[in-house]
């Protein structure tokens, strides 16, 4: 039984990390109920069909895989397990965010309707809203999974 007591936090950490990574595949958050992630916006009309298909392919929030790969156990004690990530934008995606930006546009040329126009340098304000797509946090389903895992381990020891 003391072996399980020493091994339990490590098993719980592995289960929690796998649960969080699974959210990227299932595209939802599971607590007391299932909360599906908000769908991606449709691609703009000016993209080619190939570009639209490429944008629609794959999972939400996985372009390079950096965020998903960065989820790991950060602190394991006898009584608690903490998982997290060191990626800067993780919190904005996990909790949702509104980002206000001012962009400096340099002078450049643009061709419209066969004519070349010069666009003067100017500033442009942009507001980006990232919807909440939770993948890390406390979950009753995760706690239930960990309880079942511990029960299985106890049953194995008692056999």
XYZ file of N, CA and C in Angstrom, residues 69-135:
201
model
N 1.994 20.200 -27.044
C 3.213 19.536 -26.568
C 3.732 20.124 -25.268
N 3.411 21.393 -24.996
C 3.971 22.068 -23.823
C 3.254 21.708 -22.522
N 2.126 21.023 -22.603
C 1.386 20.662 -21.388
C 2.149 19.555 -20.665
N 2.504 19.846 -19.406
C 3.258 18.863 -18.619
C 3.018 19.098 -17.141
N 3.433 18.144 -16.328
C 3.312 18.304 -14.883
C 4.342 19.339 -14.433
N 3.908 20.308 -13.634
C 4.820 21.347 -13.167
C 5.201 21.148 -11.712
N 4.278 20.548 -10.922
C 4.555 20.343 -9.506
C 3.824 19.091 -9.042
N 4.560 18.176 -8.435
C 3.969 16.949 -7.904
C 4.402 16.819 -6.451
N 3.427 16.851 -5.541
C 3.695 16.619 -4.123
C 2.910 15.380 -3.713
N 3.013 14.994 -2.441
C 2.283 13.813 -1.968
C 0.780 14.051 -1.983
N 0.356 15.335 -1.866
C -1.067 15.651 -1.742
C -1.675 16.331 -2.963
N -0.849 16.806 -3.872
C -1.408 17.538 -5.015
C -0.551 17.381 -6.257
N -1.200 17.646 -7.374
C -0.533 17.602 -8.674
C -0.921 18.870 -9.422
N 0.053 19.541 -10.011
C -0.217 20.731 -10.813
C 0.340 20.498 -12.209
N -0.516 20.716 -13.219
C -0.031 20.649 -14.592
C -0.132 22.045 -15.181
N 0.684 22.322 -16.166
C 0.663 23.654 -16.764
C 1.444 23.683 -18.056
N 1.680 24.900 -18.512
C 2.391 25.122 -19.762
C 3.209 26.387 -19.636
N 4.278 26.481 -20.410
C 5.106 27.686 -20.398
C 4.877 28.551 -21.640
N 3.902 28.181 -22.453
C 3.602 28.939 -23.673
C 2.838 30.200 -23.287
N 3.272 31.346 -23.798
C 2.715 32.647 -23.406
C 1.236 32.789 -23.725
N 0.800 32.269 -24.852
C -0.576 32.485 -25.295
C -1.558 31.448 -24.758
N -1.099 30.531 -23.925
C -1.973 29.463 -23.411
C -3.136 30.020 -22.603
N -2.875 30.972 -21.728
C -3.931 31.532 -20.884
C -5.009 32.214 -21.717
N -4.597 32.940 -22.754
C -5.567 33.639 -23.609
C -6.505 32.642 -24.293
N -5.976 31.516 -24.745
C -6.817 30.505 -25.386
C -7.665 29.754 -24.365
N -7.085 29.441 -23.207
C -7.790 28.659 -22.194
C -8.950 29.433 -21.573
N -8.772 30.745 -21.382
C -9.785 31.550 -20.705
C -10.509 32.525 -21.629
N -10.050 32.664 -22.858
C -10.626 33.644 -23.776
C -9.997 35.002 -23.525
N -9.965 35.851 -24.538
C -9.341 37.171 -24.381
C -9.826 38.118 -25.473
N -9.740 39.413 -25.151
C -9.980 40.462 -26.138
C -8.674 41.231 -26.247
N -8.122 41.294 -27.454
C -6.830 41.947 -27.681
C -7.053 43.174 -28.548
N -6.672 44.337 -28.028
C -6.750 45.586 -28.787
C -5.345 45.932 -29.250
N -5.189 46.158 -30.545
C -3.882 46.457 -31.117
C -3.958 47.704 -31.975
N -2.847 48.431 -32.022
C -2.679 49.506 -32.989
C -1.526 49.091 -33.890
N -1.807 49.028 -35.174
C -0.820 48.554 -36.142
C -0.345 49.733 -36.987
N 0.964 49.842 -37.180
C 1.532 50.861 -38.058
C 1.648 50.284 -39.463
N 0.950 50.904 -40.405
C 0.989 50.469 -41.797
C 2.003 51.353 -42.534
N 2.944 50.709 -43.204
C 3.952 51.462 -43.960
C 3.390 51.860 -45.316
N 3.999 52.843 -45.951
C 3.615 53.247 -47.296
C 3.884 52.081 -48.246
N 2.902 51.786 -49.091
C 3.058 50.690 -50.040
C 2.169 50.924 -51.259
N 2.393 50.114 -52.293
C 1.597 50.211 -53.516
C 0.596 49.072 -53.553
N -0.564 49.360 -54.158
C -1.619 48.357 -54.281
C -2.200 48.450 -55.688
N -2.457 47.319 -56.300
C -3.086 47.299 -57.614
C -4.539 46.904 -57.447
N -5.435 47.796 -57.874
C -6.876 47.536 -57.823
C -7.485 47.882 -59.167
N -8.235 46.946 -59.696
C -8.918 47.145 -60.978
C -7.958 47.613 -62.064
N -6.751 47.060 -62.062
C -5.780 47.371 -63.102
C -4.974 48.640 -62.870
N -5.325 49.421 -61.831
C -4.581 50.658 -61.554
C -3.724 50.476 -60.310
N -2.546 51.080 -60.325
C -1.658 51.021 -59.168
C -1.870 52.266 -58.329
N -2.138 52.065 -57.060
C -2.353 53.176 -56.133
C -1.288 53.125 -55.059
N -0.947 54.291 -54.519
C -0.010 54.360 -53.409
C -0.800 54.613 -52.135
N -0.565 53.771 -51.147
C -1.238 53.910 -49.861
C -0.271 54.593 -48.905
N -0.715 55.700 -48.290
C 0.130 56.444 -47.352
C 0.283 55.661 -46.050
N 1.353 55.953 -45.324
C 1.566 55.343 -44.012
C 0.471 55.829 -43.062
N -0.046 54.927 -42.264
C -1.091 55.280 -41.306
C -1.144 54.244 -40.183
N -1.984 54.521 -39.198
C -2.191 53.583 -38.099
C -3.586 52.994 -38.211
N -3.702 51.770 -37.769
C -4.988 51.086 -37.827
C -5.216 50.377 -36.501
N -6.420 50.494 -35.970
C -6.755 49.796 -34.737
C -7.441 48.486 -35.092
N -7.125 47.460 -34.300
C -7.694 46.142 -34.545
C -8.090 45.528 -33.205
N -9.262 44.917 -33.171
C -9.755 44.246 -31.966
C -9.933 42.768 -32.293
N -9.193 41.922 -31.590
C -9.257 40.482 -31.812
C -9.903 39.835 -30.590
N -10.924 39.031 -30.818
C -11.587 38.318 -29.731
C -11.285 36.833 -29.865
N -10.572 36.309 -28.871
C -10.292 34.876 -28.844
C -11.350 34.213 -27.972
N -12.126 33.289 -28.512
C -13.135 32.615 -27.695
C -12.478 31.678 -26.676
N -13.190 31.411 -25.594
C -12.682 30.500 -24.576
C -12.713 29.084 -25.130
N -11.537 28.458 -25.175
C -11.413 27.062 -25.583
C -10.571 26.367 -24.522
N -11.228 26.013 -23.424
C -10.522 25.497 -22.260
C -9.947 24.117 -22.512
N -8.699 23.934 -22.051
C -8.043 22.639 -22.173
C -7.326 22.241 -20.890
